PDB file of C-alpha atoms in Angstrom:
ATOM      1  CA  UNK A   1       0.000   0.000   0.000  1.00 86.00           C
ATOM      2  CA  UNK A   2       1.307   3.430  -0.984  1.00 84.00           C
ATOM      3  CA  UNK A   3       1.757   5.473   2.134  1.00 93.00           C
ATOM      4  CA  UNK A   4       3.655   8.040   4.128  1.00 96.00           C
ATOM      5  CA  UNK A   5       4.366   7.049   7.703  1.00 97.00           C
ATOM      6  CA  UNK A   6       5.343   9.266  10.589  1.00 97.00           C
ATOM      7  CA  UNK A   7       6.629   8.404  14.031  1.00 97.00           C
ATOM      8  CA  UNK A   8       5.808   9.081  16.720  1.00 97.00           C
ATOM      9  CA  UNK A   9       2.165   9.999  16.256  1.00 96.00           C
ATOM     10  CA  UNK A  10       2.033  11.731  19.619  1.00 97.00           C
ATOM     11  CA  UNK A  11       4.861  13.181  21.662  1.00 97.00           C
ATOM     12  CA  UNK A  12       5.028  15.228  24.840  1.00 97.00           C
ATOM     13  CA  UNK A  13       8.460  16.578  25.683  1.00 96.00           C
ATOM     14  CA  UNK A  14      10.149  19.359  27.620  1.00 96.00           C
ATOM     15  CA  UNK A  15      11.899  22.501  26.466  1.00 97.00           C
ATOM     16  CA  UNK A  16      15.410  21.921  25.184  1.00 96.00           C
ATOM     17  CA  UNK A  17      15.304  18.149  24.834  1.00 96.00           C
ATOM     18  CA  UNK A  18      16.331  17.238  21.303  1.00 97.00           C
ATOM     19  CA  UNK A  19      13.852  15.167  19.336  1.00 97.00           C
ATOM     20  CA  UNK A  20      13.424  13.683  15.889  1.00 98.00           C
ATOM     21  CA  UNK A  21      10.196  12.966  14.053  1.00 98.00           C
ATOM     22  CA  UNK A  22      10.691  10.384  11.359  1.00 98.00           C
ATOM     23  CA  UNK A  23       8.972  10.337   7.979  1.00 98.00           C
ATOM     24  CA  UNK A  24       9.153   7.550   5.469  1.00 98.00           C
ATOM     25  CA  UNK A  25       7.464   6.953   2.115  1.00 97.00           C
ATOM     26  CA  UNK A  26       7.329   3.799   0.018  1.00 96.00           C
ATOM     27  CA  UNK A  27       6.460   5.362  -3.341  1.00 94.00           C
ATOM     28  CA  UNK A  28       9.965   6.284  -4.526  1.00 94.00           C
ATOM     29  CA  UNK A  29       8.978   9.971  -4.550  1.00 94.00           C
ATOM     30  CA  UNK A  30      11.661  12.568  -5.104  1.00 92.00           C
ATOM     31  CA  UNK A  31       9.859  15.411  -3.352  1.00 91.00           C
ATOM     32  CA  UNK A  32       9.242  15.425   0.387  1.00 93.00           C
ATOM     33  CA  UNK A  33       8.109  18.180   2.663  1.00 93.00           C
ATOM     34  CA  UNK A  34       7.284  19.028   6.272  1.00 95.00           C
ATOM     35  CA  UNK A  35       4.358  21.214   7.328  1.00 93.00           C
ATOM     36  CA  UNK A  36       3.087  22.396  10.661  1.00 95.00           C
ATOM     37  CA  UNK A  37      -0.521  23.181  11.360  1.00 91.00           C
ATOM     38  CA  UNK A  38      -1.704  25.604  13.996  1.00 91.00           C
ATOM     39  CA  UNK A  39      -5.233  26.837  14.744  1.00 85.00           C
ATOM     40  CA  UNK A  40      -6.148  29.823  12.602  1.00 79.00           C
ATOM     41  CA  UNK A  41      -2.924  29.639  10.601  1.00 82.00           C
ATOM     42  CA  UNK A  42      -3.612  26.703   8.332  1.00 78.00           C
ATOM     43  CA  UNK A  43      -0.725  24.568   7.080  1.00 84.00           C
ATOM     44  CA  UNK A  44       2.697  26.173   6.782  1.00 88.00           C
ATOM     45  CA  UNK A  45       5.701  24.596   5.120  1.00 89.00           C
ATOM     46  CA  UNK A  46       8.810  24.143   7.250  1.00 94.00           C
ATOM     47  CA  UNK A  47      11.322  22.488   4.920  1.00 94.00           C
ATOM     48  CA  UNK A  48      11.230  20.602   1.673  1.00 91.00           C
ATOM     49  CA  UNK A  49      13.514  18.331  -0.291  1.00 92.00           C
ATOM     50  CA  UNK A  50      13.572  17.815  -4.026  1.00 88.00           C
ATOM     51  CA  UNK A  51      15.841  14.777  -3.868  1.00 90.00           C
ATOM     52  CA  UNK A  52      18.547  13.080  -1.830  1.00 93.00           C
ATOM     53  CA  UNK A  53      20.913  15.637  -0.283  1.00 92.00           C
ATOM     54  CA  UNK A  54      18.794  18.526  -1.678  1.00 91.00           C
ATOM     55  CA  UNK A  55      16.858  20.431   0.966  1.00 93.00           C
ATOM     56  CA  UNK A  56      15.643  23.991   1.330  1.00 90.00           C
ATOM     57  CA  UNK A  57      13.708  26.198   3.685  1.00 91.00           C
ATOM     58  CA  UNK A  58       9.989  26.685   3.515  1.00 88.00           C
ATOM     59  CA  UNK A  59       8.058  29.497   5.138  1.00 87.00           C
ATOM     60  CA  UNK A  60       8.769  28.721   8.810  1.00 94.00           C
ATOM     61  CA  UNK A  61      12.153  26.946   9.103  1.00 96.00           C
ATOM     62  CA  UNK A  62      13.400  28.566  12.321  1.00 96.00           C
ATOM     63  CA  UNK A  63      14.113  26.031  15.059  1.00 97.00           C
ATOM     64  CA  UNK A  64      14.041  23.022  12.731  1.00 98.00           C
ATOM     65  CA  UNK A  65      16.531  20.940  10.799  1.00 98.00           C
ATOM     66  CA  UNK A  66      16.062  18.225   8.219  1.00 97.00           C
ATOM     67  CA  UNK A  67      18.190  15.739   6.365  1.00 96.00           C
ATOM     68  CA  UNK A  68      17.673  13.641   3.256  1.00 97.00           C
ATOM     69  CA  UNK A  69      20.302  10.925   3.176  1.00 97.00           C
ATOM     70  CA  UNK A  70      17.985   8.371   1.607  1.00 96.00           C
ATOM     71  CA  UNK A  71      15.191   8.866  -0.849  1.00 96.00           C
ATOM     72  CA  UNK A  72      12.519   7.301   1.312  1.00 97.00           C
ATOM     73  CA  UNK A  73      13.293   9.105   4.605  1.00 98.00           C
ATOM     74  CA  UNK A  74      13.011  12.757   5.573  1.00 98.00           C
ATOM     75  CA  UNK A  75      13.370  13.230   9.336  1.00 98.00           C
ATOM     76  CA  UNK A  76      12.485  16.484  11.076  1.00 98.00           C
ATOM     77  CA  UNK A  77      14.864  17.439  13.867  1.00 98.00           C
ATOM     78  CA  UNK A  78      14.184  19.850  16.704  1.00 97.00           C
ATOM     79  CA  UNK A  79      17.560  20.480  18.338  1.00 96.00           C
ATOM     80  CA  UNK A  80      16.164  22.511  21.236  1.00 97.00           C
ATOM     81  CA  UNK A  81      12.385  22.441  21.216  1.00 97.00           C
ATOM     82  CA  UNK A  82      10.447  25.354  22.638  1.00 97.00           C
ATOM     83  CA  UNK A  83       6.764  25.667  23.583  1.00 97.00           C
ATOM     84  CA  UNK A  84       6.001  27.656  20.403  1.00 97.00           C
ATOM     85  CA  UNK A  85       6.806  24.501  18.450  1.00 98.00           C
ATOM     86  CA  UNK A  86       3.815  22.760  19.977  1.00 98.00           C
ATOM     87  CA  UNK A  87       1.853  21.888  16.874  1.00 97.00           C
ATOM     88  CA  UNK A  88       0.496  19.228  14.541  1.00 96.00           C
ATOM     89  CA  UNK A  89       3.136  18.192  12.023  1.00 97.00           C
ATOM     90  CA  UNK A  90       2.603  16.599   8.628  1.00 96.00           C
ATOM     91  CA  UNK A  91       5.071  15.024   6.274  1.00 96.00           C
ATOM     92  CA  UNK A  92       4.195  14.832   2.573  1.00 94.00           C
ATOM     93  CA  UNK A  93       5.695  13.387  -0.581  1.00 94.00           C
ATOM     94  CA  UNK A  94       5.094  13.498  -4.309  1.00 90.00           C
ATOM     95  CA  UNK A  95       6.813  12.735  -7.576  1.00 87.00           C
ATOM     96  CA  UNK A  96       8.833  15.725  -8.678  1.00 78.00           C
ATOM     97  CA  UNK A  97       6.879  16.244 -11.888  1.00 72.00           C
ATOM     98  CA  UNK A  98       3.446  15.118 -10.716  1.00 72.00           C
ATOM     99  CA  UNK A  99       2.782  17.502  -7.907  1.00 66.00           C
ATOM    100  CA  UNK A 100      -0.934  16.977  -7.690  1.00 66.00           C
ATOM    101  CA  UNK A 101      -0.496  13.497  -6.291  1.00 72.00           C
ATOM    102  CA  UNK A 102       0.911  14.724  -3.012  1.00 83.00           C
ATOM    103  CA  UNK A 103       0.500  12.170  -0.244  1.00 91.00           C
ATOM    104  CA  UNK A 104       0.351  13.270   3.362  1.00 93.00           C
ATOM    105  CA  UNK A 105       1.258  11.294   6.443  1.00 95.00           C
ATOM    106  CA  UNK A 106      -1.145  10.830   9.350  1.00 95.00           C
ATOM    107  CA  UNK A 107       0.365  13.618  11.425  1.00 96.00           C
ATOM    108  CA  UNK A 108       2.425  13.947  14.609  1.00 97.00           C
ATOM    109  CA  UNK A 109       0.972  15.885  17.485  1.00 97.00           C
ATOM    110  CA  UNK A 110       3.852  17.438  19.444  1.00 98.00           C
ATOM    111  CA  UNK A 111       3.536  19.168  22.794  1.00 97.00           C
ATOM    112  CA  UNK A 112       6.544  20.989  24.241  1.00 97.00           C
ATOM    113  CA  UNK A 113       6.189  21.868  27.915  1.00 96.00           C
TER     114      UNK A 113
ATOM    115  CA  UNK B   1       1.724  32.276  -5.697  1.00 58.00           C
ATOM    116  CA  UNK B   2      -1.533  34.189  -5.796  1.00 65.00           C
ATOM    117  CA  UNK B   3      -3.509  34.697  -2.603  1.00 84.00           C
ATOM    118  CA  UNK B   4      -6.852  32.928  -2.239  1.00 90.00           C
ATOM    119  CA  UNK B   5      -9.960  33.918  -0.290  1.00 93.00           C
ATOM    120  CA  UNK B   6     -12.500  31.392   0.945  1.00 95.00           C
ATOM    121  CA  UNK B   7     -15.483  31.669   3.279  1.00 96.00           C
ATOM    122  CA  UNK B   8     -14.556  30.326   6.711  1.00 94.00           C
ATOM    123  CA  UNK B   9     -17.512  27.947   6.949  1.00 96.00           C
ATOM    124  CA  UNK B  10     -20.454  26.495   5.035  1.00 97.00           C
ATOM    125  CA  UNK B  11     -23.228  24.009   5.695  1.00 97.00           C
ATOM    126  CA  UNK B  12     -24.755  21.601   3.223  1.00 96.00           C
ATOM    127  CA  UNK B  13     -27.591  19.099   3.516  1.00 97.00           C
ATOM    128  CA  UNK B  14     -26.681  15.469   2.998  1.00 97.00           C
ATOM    129  CA  UNK B  15     -27.374  14.340  -0.558  1.00 96.00           C
ATOM    130  CA  UNK B  16     -27.327  17.862  -1.947  1.00 97.00           C
ATOM    131  CA  UNK B  17     -24.560  19.449  -3.964  1.00 97.00           C
ATOM    132  CA  UNK B  18     -21.946  21.363  -1.994  1.00 98.00           C
ATOM    133  CA  UNK B  19     -20.571  24.393  -3.843  1.00 98.00           C
ATOM    134  CA  UNK B  20     -17.417  25.810  -2.316  1.00 98.00           C
ATOM    135  CA  UNK B  21     -16.234  29.147  -3.722  1.00 97.00           C
ATOM    136  CA  UNK B  22     -12.706  30.500  -3.941  1.00 96.00           C
ATOM    137  CA  UNK B  23     -11.485  33.899  -5.068  1.00 95.00           C
ATOM    138  CA  UNK B  24      -8.027  34.264  -6.587  1.00 92.00           C
ATOM    139  CA  UNK B  25      -8.199  37.611  -8.319  1.00 91.00           C
ATOM    140  CA  UNK B  26      -4.411  38.004  -8.645  1.00 88.00           C
ATOM    141  CA  UNK B  27      -3.859  34.668 -10.334  1.00 88.00           C
ATOM    142  CA  UNK B  28      -1.390  34.713 -13.196  1.00 85.00           C
ATOM    143  CA  UNK B  29      -1.434  32.787 -16.410  1.00 83.00           C
ATOM    144  CA  UNK B  30       0.787  29.907 -15.343  1.00 81.00           C
ATOM    145  CA  UNK B  31      -0.839  29.284 -11.978  1.00 84.00           C
ATOM    146  CA  UNK B  32      -2.999  26.254 -11.331  1.00 86.00           C
ATOM    147  CA  UNK B  33      -5.919  26.030  -8.922  1.00 91.00           C
ATOM    148  CA  UNK B  34      -5.726  23.054  -6.564  1.00 90.00           C
ATOM    149  CA  UNK B  35      -8.229  21.785  -4.050  1.00 93.00           C
ATOM    150  CA  UNK B  36      -7.356  19.669  -1.035  1.00 93.00           C
ATOM    151  CA  UNK B  37      -9.400  18.697   1.960  1.00 95.00           C
ATOM    152  CA  UNK B  38      -8.561  17.719   5.508  1.00 93.00           C
ATOM    153  CA  UNK B  39     -10.819  15.583   7.611  1.00 93.00           C
ATOM    154  CA  UNK B  40     -10.374  16.380  11.285  1.00 87.00           C
ATOM    155  CA  UNK B  41      -6.608  16.376  12.004  1.00 82.00           C
ATOM    156  CA  UNK B  42      -5.855  13.772   9.330  1.00 90.00           C
ATOM    157  CA  UNK B  43      -3.370  14.507   6.586  1.00 91.00           C
ATOM    158  CA  UNK B  44      -4.728  16.643   3.722  1.00 91.00           C
ATOM    159  CA  UNK B  45      -6.085  14.793   0.721  1.00 92.00           C
ATOM    160  CA  UNK B  46      -5.806  15.922  -2.893  1.00 90.00           C
ATOM    161  CA  UNK B  47      -9.171  16.409  -4.629  1.00 94.00           C
ATOM    162  CA  UNK B  48      -8.754  18.050  -8.020  1.00 93.00           C
ATOM    163  CA  UNK B  49      -6.862  20.735  -9.902  1.00 91.00           C
ATOM    164  CA  UNK B  50      -7.195  22.802 -13.080  1.00 92.00           C
ATOM    165  CA  UNK B  51      -5.706  25.609 -15.125  1.00 90.00           C
ATOM    166  CA  UNK B  52      -8.384  27.040 -17.415  1.00 90.00           C
ATOM    167  CA  UNK B  53     -10.922  24.394 -18.284  1.00 87.00           C
ATOM    168  CA  UNK B  54     -13.482  22.862 -15.987  1.00 94.00           C
ATOM    169  CA  UNK B  55     -12.400  19.527 -14.576  1.00 95.00           C
ATOM    170  CA  UNK B  56     -14.241  16.529 -13.186  1.00 96.00           C
ATOM    171  CA  UNK B  57     -13.088  13.383 -11.460  1.00 94.00           C
ATOM    172  CA  UNK B  58     -14.654  10.737  -9.271  1.00 94.00           C
ATOM    173  CA  UNK B  59     -14.626  12.996  -6.242  1.00 93.00           C
ATOM    174  CA  UNK B  60     -15.650  16.425  -7.481  1.00 97.00           C
ATOM    175  CA  UNK B  61     -15.947  19.001 -10.244  1.00 98.00           C
ATOM    176  CA  UNK B  62     -13.965  22.198 -10.554  1.00 97.00           C
ATOM    177  CA  UNK B  63     -15.483  25.186 -12.305  1.00 97.00           C
ATOM    178  CA  UNK B  64     -13.057  28.012 -13.154  1.00 96.00           C
ATOM    179  CA  UNK B  65     -14.458  31.321 -14.390  1.00 95.00           C
ATOM    180  CA  UNK B  66     -13.401  32.549 -17.784  1.00 94.00           C
ATOM    181  CA  UNK B  67     -11.268  35.342 -16.294  1.00 94.00           C
ATOM    182  CA  UNK B  68      -9.803  32.766 -13.852  1.00 94.00           C
ATOM    183  CA  UNK B  69     -10.309  35.096 -10.927  1.00 94.00           C
ATOM    184  CA  UNK B  70     -12.502  32.657  -9.063  1.00 95.00           C
ATOM    185  CA  UNK B  71     -13.421  28.995  -8.975  1.00 96.00           C
ATOM    186  CA  UNK B  72     -15.965  26.676  -7.393  1.00 97.00           C
ATOM    187  CA  UNK B  73     -15.477  23.158  -6.123  1.00 98.00           C
ATOM    188  CA  UNK B  74     -18.615  21.077  -6.462  1.00 98.00           C
ATOM    189  CA  UNK B  75     -19.276  17.904  -4.493  1.00 97.00           C
ATOM    190  CA  UNK B  76     -22.327  16.633  -6.381  1.00 96.00           C
ATOM    191  CA  UNK B  77     -23.929  14.545  -3.652  1.00 95.00           C
ATOM    192  CA  UNK B  78     -22.442  15.457  -0.292  1.00 96.00           C
ATOM    193  CA  UNK B  79     -22.285  12.809   2.417  1.00 97.00           C
ATOM    194  CA  UNK B  80     -21.519  13.084   6.120  1.00 97.00           C
ATOM    195  CA  UNK B  81     -18.000  11.837   5.365  1.00 95.00           C
ATOM    196  CA  UNK B  82     -17.388  14.930   3.264  1.00 97.00           C
ATOM    197  CA  UNK B  83     -17.396  17.078   6.407  1.00 97.00           C
ATOM    198  CA  UNK B  84     -13.908  18.569   6.339  1.00 97.00           C
ATOM    199  CA  UNK B  85     -11.864  21.713   5.831  1.00 94.00           C
ATOM    200  CA  UNK B  86     -11.456  22.425   2.124  1.00 96.00           C
ATOM    201  CA  UNK B  87      -8.418  24.315   0.905  1.00 93.00           C
ATOM    202  CA  UNK B  88      -8.193  26.231  -2.343  1.00 93.00           C
ATOM    203  CA  UNK B  89      -4.569  26.677  -3.371  1.00 89.00           C
ATOM    204  CA  UNK B  90      -3.037  28.515  -6.282  1.00 86.00           C
ATOM    205  CA  UNK B  91       0.464  27.644  -7.323  1.00 78.00           C
ATOM    206  CA  UNK B  92       2.788  28.208 -10.226  1.00 68.00           C
ATOM    207  CA  UNK B  93       4.462  25.399 -12.051  1.00 60.00           C
ATOM    208  CA  UNK B  94       8.025  26.455 -11.222  1.00 56.00           C
ATOM    209  CA  UNK B  95      10.886  25.441 -13.394  1.00 48.00           C
ATOM    210  CA  UNK B  96      12.790  22.732 -11.566  1.00 47.00           C
ATOM    211  CA  UNK B  97      16.083  24.138 -12.789  1.00 44.00           C
ATOM    212  CA  UNK B  98      15.400  27.435 -11.024  1.00 46.00           C
ATOM    213  CA  UNK B  99      15.596  25.689  -7.675  1.00 47.00           C
ATOM    214  CA  UNK B 100      12.336  27.245  -6.605  1.00 48.00           C
ATOM    215  CA  UNK B 101      10.130  25.412  -4.201  1.00 51.00           C
ATOM    216  CA  UNK B 102       7.321  23.307  -5.523  1.00 58.00           C
ATOM    217  CA  UNK B 103       5.360  24.014  -2.428  1.00 63.00           C
ATOM    218  CA  UNK B 104       1.716  24.230  -1.607  1.00 69.00           C
ATOM    219  CA  UNK B 105       0.693  27.228   0.449  1.00 70.00           C
ATOM    220  CA  UNK B 106      -2.364  26.385   2.511  1.00 75.00           C
ATOM    221  CA  UNK B 107      -4.617  29.152   3.783  1.00 76.00           C
ATOM    222  CA  UNK B 108      -7.329  28.787   6.392  1.00 79.00           C
ATOM    223  CA  UNK B 109      -9.779  26.987   4.110  1.00 90.00           C
ATOM    224  CA  UNK B 110     -13.530  26.501   4.387  1.00 95.00           C
ATOM    225  CA  UNK B 111     -15.025  24.275   7.059  1.00 95.00           C
ATOM    226  CA  UNK B 112     -17.770  22.344   5.270  1.00 98.00           C
ATOM    227  CA  UNK B 113     -20.301  20.689   7.545  1.00 98.00           C
ATOM    228  CA  UNK B 114     -22.660  18.211   5.915  1.00 97.00           C
ATOM    229  CA  UNK B 115     -25.861  18.010   7.921  1.00 97.00           C
ATOM    230  CA  UNK B 116     -28.063  14.907   8.114  1.00 95.00           C
TER     231      UNK B 116
END
């Protein structure tokens, strides 16, 4: 089954404790992206990657890092989480030249105390 | 990408057509109109997209005005499972060689509630 998986689905952590949210897709997609969703603000892109070792900032990259060492994986790293990073996070992927078939993961609800 | 404007909420009776409007008055010639929806905290789901002509698929129809400044997503026979937030997104088909982001910019969307 074609899918994007994220782990963990729920996470409660404390300020400053480094964490990683994993994202994996099994569709051999070149393009992967991370979004955060906050009430009243809709979905905002954090980082995206157009292929292995190619990443770039989205609209709200501050406080986040990403890496793309393998095509299928695109982890989101919070080196020193802060309470303003409490949010619902989505990973997405698509073929590079078929953007309309963008698949989203189930979401990770992160709470930073 | 052009900015879009959608009503914050709409209701629709089950079995009736749901017509969701979107204004994108600053759209340029190479920008597509995309519709996604998000059912309560799940990942967004692609519905349909178009450039100039009206489009139809198994989920919905997309009607784009001749001047392309607005569009309407039509769910022909709404069901309770269609209750969701619907996002209208306008994006340009960037040249890959330019290094520009092929990103979707989601606004606040329209909360569609299908009533029994």
